[in-house]
Tab-separated table of N, CA and C in Angstrom:
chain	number	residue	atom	x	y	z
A	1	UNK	N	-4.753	4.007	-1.326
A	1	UNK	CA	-3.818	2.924	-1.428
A	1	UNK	C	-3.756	2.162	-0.110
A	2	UNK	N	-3.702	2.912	0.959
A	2	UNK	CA	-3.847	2.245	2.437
A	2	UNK	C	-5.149	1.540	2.430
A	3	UNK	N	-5.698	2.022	2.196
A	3	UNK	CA	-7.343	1.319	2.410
A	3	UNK	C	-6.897	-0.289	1.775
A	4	UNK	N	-6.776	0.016	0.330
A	4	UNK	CA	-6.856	-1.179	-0.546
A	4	UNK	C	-5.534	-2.496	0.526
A	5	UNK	N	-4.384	-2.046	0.691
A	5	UNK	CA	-4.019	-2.682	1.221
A	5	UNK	C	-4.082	-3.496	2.573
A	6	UNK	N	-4.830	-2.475	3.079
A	6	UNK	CA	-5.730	-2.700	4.510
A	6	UNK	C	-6.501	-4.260	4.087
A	7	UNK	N	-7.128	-4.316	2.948
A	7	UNK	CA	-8.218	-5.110	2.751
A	7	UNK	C	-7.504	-6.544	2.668
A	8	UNK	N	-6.609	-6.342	1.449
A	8	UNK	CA	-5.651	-7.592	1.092
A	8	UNK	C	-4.922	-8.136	2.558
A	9	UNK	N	-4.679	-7.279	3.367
A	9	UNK	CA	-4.326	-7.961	4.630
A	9	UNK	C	-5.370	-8.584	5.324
A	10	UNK	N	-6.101	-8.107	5.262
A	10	UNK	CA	-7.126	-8.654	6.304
A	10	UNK	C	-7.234	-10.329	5.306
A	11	UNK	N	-7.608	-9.970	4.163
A	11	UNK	CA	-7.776	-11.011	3.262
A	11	UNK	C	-6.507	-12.096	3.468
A	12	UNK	N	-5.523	-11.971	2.892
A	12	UNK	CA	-4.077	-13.022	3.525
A	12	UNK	C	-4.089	-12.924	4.731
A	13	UNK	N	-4.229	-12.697	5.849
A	13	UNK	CA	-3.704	-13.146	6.948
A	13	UNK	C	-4.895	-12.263	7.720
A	14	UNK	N	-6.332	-12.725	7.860
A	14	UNK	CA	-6.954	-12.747	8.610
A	14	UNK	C	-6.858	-12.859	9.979
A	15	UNK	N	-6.564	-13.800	10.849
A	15	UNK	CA	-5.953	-14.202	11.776
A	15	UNK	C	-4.824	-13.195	12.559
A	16	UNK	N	-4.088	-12.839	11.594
A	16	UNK	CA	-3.074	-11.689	12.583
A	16	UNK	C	-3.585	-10.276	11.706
A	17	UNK	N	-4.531	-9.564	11.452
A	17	UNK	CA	-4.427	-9.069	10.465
A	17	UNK	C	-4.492	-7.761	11.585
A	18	UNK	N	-4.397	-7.482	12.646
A	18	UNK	CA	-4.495	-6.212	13.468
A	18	UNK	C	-2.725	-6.203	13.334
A	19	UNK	N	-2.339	-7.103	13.507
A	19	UNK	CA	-0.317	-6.808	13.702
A	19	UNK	C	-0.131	-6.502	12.420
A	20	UNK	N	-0.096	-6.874	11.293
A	20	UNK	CA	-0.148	-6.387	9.848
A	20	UNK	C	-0.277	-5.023	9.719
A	21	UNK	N	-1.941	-4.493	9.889
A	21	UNK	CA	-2.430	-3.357	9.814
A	21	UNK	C	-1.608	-2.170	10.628
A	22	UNK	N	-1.138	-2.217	11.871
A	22	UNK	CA	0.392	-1.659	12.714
A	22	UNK	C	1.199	-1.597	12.312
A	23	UNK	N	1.525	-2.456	11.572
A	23	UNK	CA	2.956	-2.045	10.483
A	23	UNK	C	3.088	-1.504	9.319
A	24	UNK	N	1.646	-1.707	8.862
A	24	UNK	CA	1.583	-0.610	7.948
A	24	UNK	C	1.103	0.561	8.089
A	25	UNK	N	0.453	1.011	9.335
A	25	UNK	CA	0.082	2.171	9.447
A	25	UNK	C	2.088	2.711	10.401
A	26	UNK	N	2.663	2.161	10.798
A	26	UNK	CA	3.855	2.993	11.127
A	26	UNK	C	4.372	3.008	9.690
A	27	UNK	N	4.756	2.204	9.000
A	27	UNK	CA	5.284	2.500	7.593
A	27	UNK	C	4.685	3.588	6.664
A	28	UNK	N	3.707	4.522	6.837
A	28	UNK	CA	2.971	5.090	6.500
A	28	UNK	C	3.151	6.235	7.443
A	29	UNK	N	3.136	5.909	8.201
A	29	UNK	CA	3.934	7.331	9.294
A	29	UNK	C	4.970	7.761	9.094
A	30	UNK	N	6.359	6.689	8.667
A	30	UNK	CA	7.555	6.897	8.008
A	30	UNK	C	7.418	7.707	7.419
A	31	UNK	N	6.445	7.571	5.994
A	31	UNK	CA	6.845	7.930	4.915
A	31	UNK	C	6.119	9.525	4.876
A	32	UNK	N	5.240	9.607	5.866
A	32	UNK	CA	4.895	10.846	6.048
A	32	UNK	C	5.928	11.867	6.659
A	33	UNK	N	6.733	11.287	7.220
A	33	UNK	CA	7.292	12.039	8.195
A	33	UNK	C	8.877	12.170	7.439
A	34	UNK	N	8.793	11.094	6.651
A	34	UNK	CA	10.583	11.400	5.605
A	34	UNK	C	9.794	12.515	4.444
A	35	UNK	N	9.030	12.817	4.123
A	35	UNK	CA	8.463	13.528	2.811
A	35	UNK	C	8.786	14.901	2.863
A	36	UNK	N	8.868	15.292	4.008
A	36	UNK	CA	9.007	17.046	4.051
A	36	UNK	C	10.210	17.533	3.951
A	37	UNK	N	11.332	16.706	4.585
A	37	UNK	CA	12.261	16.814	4.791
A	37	UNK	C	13.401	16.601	3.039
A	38	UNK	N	12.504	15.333	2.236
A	38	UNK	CA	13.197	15.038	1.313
A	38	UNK	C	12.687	15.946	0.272
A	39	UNK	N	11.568	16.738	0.167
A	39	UNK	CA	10.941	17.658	-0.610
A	39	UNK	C	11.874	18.887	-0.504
A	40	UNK	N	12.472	19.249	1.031
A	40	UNK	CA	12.967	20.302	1.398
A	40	UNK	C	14.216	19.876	0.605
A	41	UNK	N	15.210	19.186	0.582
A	41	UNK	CA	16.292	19.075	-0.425
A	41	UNK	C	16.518	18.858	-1.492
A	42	UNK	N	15.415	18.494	-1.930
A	42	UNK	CA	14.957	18.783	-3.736
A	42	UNK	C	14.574	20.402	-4.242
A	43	UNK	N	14.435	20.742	-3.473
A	43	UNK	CA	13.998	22.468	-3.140
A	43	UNK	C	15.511	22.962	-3.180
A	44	UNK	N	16.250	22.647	-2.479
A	44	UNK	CA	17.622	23.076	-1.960
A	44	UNK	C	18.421	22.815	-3.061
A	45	UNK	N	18.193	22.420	-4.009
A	45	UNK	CA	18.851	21.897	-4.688
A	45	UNK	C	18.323	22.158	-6.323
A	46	UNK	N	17.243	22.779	-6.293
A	46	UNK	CA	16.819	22.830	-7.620
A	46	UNK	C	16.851	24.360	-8.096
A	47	UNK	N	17.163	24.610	-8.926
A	47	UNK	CA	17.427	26.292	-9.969
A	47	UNK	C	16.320	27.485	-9.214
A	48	UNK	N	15.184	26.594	-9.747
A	48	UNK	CA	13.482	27.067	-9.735
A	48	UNK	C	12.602	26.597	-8.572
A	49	UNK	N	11.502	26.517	-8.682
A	49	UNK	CA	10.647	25.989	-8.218
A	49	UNK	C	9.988	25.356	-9.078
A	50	UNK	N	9.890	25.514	-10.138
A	50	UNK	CA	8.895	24.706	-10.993
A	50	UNK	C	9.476	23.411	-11.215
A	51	UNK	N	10.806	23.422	-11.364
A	51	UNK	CA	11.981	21.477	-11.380
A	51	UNK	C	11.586	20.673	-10.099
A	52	UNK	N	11.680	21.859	-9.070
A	52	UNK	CA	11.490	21.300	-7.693
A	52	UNK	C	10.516	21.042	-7.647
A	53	UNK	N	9.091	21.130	-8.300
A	53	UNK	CA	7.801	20.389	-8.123
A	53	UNK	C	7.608	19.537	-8.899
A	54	UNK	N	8.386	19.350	-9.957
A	54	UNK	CA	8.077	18.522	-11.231
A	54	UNK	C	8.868	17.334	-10.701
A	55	UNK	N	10.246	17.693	-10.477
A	55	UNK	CA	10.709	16.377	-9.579
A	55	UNK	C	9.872	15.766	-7.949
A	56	UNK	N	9.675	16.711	-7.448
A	56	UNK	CA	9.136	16.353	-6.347
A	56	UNK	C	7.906	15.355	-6.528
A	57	UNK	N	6.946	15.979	-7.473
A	57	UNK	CA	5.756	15.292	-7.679
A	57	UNK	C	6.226	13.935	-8.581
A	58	UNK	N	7.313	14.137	-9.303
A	58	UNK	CA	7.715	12.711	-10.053
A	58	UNK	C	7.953	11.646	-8.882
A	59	UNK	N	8.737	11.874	-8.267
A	59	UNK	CA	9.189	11.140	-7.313
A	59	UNK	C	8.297	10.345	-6.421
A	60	UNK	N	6.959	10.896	-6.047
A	60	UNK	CA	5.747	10.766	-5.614
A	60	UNK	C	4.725	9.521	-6.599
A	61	UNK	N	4.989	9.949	-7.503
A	61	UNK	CA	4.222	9.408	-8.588
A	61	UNK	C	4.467	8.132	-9.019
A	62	UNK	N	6.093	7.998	-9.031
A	62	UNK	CA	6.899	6.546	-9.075
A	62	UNK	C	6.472	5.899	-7.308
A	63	UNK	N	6.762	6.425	-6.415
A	63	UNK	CA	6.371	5.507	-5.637
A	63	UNK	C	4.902	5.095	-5.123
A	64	UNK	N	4.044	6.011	-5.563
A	64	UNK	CA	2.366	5.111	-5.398
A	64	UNK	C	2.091	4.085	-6.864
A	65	UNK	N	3.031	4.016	-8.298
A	65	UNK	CA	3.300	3.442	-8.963
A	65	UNK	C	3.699	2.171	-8.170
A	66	UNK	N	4.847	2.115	-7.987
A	66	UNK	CA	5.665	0.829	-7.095
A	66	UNK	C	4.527	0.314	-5.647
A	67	UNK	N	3.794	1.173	-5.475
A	67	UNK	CA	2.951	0.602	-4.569
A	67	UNK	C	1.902	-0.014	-4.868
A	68	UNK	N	1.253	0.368	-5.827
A	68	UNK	CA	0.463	-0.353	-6.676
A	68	UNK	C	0.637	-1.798	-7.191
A	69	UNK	N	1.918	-2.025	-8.069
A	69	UNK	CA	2.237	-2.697	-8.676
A	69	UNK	C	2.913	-3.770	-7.303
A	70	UNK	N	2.676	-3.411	-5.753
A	70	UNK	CA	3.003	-4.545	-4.950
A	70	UNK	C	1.522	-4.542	-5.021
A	71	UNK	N	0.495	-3.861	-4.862
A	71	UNK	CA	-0.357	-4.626	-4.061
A	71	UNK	C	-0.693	-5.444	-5.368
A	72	UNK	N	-0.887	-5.134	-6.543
A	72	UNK	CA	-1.025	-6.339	-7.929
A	72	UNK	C	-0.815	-7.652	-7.531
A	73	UNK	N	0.862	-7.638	-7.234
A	73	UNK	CA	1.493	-8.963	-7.029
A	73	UNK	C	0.985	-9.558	-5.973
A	74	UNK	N	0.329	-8.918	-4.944
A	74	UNK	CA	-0.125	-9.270	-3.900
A	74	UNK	C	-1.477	-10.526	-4.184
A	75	UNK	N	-2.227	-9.568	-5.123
A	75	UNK	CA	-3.728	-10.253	-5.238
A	75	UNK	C	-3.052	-11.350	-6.530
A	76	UNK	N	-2.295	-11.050	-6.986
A	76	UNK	CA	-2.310	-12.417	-7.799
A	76	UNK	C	-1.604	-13.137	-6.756
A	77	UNK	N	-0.196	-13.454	-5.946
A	77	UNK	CA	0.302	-13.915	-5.141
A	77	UNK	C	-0.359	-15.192	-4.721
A	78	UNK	N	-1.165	-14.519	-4.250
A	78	UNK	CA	-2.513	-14.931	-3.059
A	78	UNK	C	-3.345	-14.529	-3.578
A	79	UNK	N	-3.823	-15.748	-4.383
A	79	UNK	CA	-5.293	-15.352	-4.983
A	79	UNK	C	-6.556	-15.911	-3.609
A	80	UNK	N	-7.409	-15.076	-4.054
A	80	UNK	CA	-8.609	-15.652	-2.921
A	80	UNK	C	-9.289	-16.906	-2.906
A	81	UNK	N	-9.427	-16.983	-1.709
A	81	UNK	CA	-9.661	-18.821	-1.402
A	81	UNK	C	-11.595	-18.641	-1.664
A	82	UNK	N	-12.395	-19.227	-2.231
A	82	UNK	CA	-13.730	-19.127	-2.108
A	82	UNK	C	-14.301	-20.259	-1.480
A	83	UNK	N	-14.873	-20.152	-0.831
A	83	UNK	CA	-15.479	-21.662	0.363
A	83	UNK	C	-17.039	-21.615	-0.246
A	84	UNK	N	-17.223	-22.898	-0.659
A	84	UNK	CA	-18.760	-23.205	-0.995
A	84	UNK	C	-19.128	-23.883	-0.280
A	85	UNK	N	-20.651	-23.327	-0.106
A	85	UNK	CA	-21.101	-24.222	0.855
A	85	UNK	C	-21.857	-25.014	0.790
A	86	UNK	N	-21.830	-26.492	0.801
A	86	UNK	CA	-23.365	-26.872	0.395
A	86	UNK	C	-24.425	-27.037	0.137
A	87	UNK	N	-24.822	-27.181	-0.692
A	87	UNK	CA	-26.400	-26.974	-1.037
A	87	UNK	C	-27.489	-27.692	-0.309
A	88	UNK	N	-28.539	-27.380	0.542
A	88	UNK	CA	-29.715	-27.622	1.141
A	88	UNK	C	-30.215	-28.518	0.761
A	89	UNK	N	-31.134	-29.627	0.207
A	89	UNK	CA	-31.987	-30.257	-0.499
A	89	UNK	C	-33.421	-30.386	0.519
């Protein structure tokens, strides 16, 4: 999913696309770094272990869903510009 979005940045905003790519690689650090912690209270909180993975992994599942469905809006958003170039004679 990083990759793909990596690309669409570079693609929209060529030009700044290293400051882009920084913010999404800390936003991506975030979310690495909130995951253990929010797994650990779904744990804390669940009967079993088997709820606690079924939710855990749900929860997971909806948000690379929602991530997806930005980068969608993204490529339609900003559809790609194609530059032709003249033909030789």
């Amino acid at each position: 999913m990083s990759y793909f979005a990596m690309n669409e940045v570079r693609r929209i905003r060529s030009s700044h696309h290293a400051r882009y790519m920084g913010l999404l690689t800390a936003v991506f650090a975030v979310g690495q770094i909130m995951g253990p912690p929010v797994v650990g209270a779904i744990f804390a909180r669940q009967v079993n272990s088997d709820s606690a993975f079924a939710l855990a992994l749900g929860i997971a599942s909806i948000t690379l869903v929602v991530g997806a469905v930005i980068l969608v809006a993204m490529i339609v958003m900003f559809p790609a510009r194609v530059h032709h170039r003249p033909q030789e004679r």
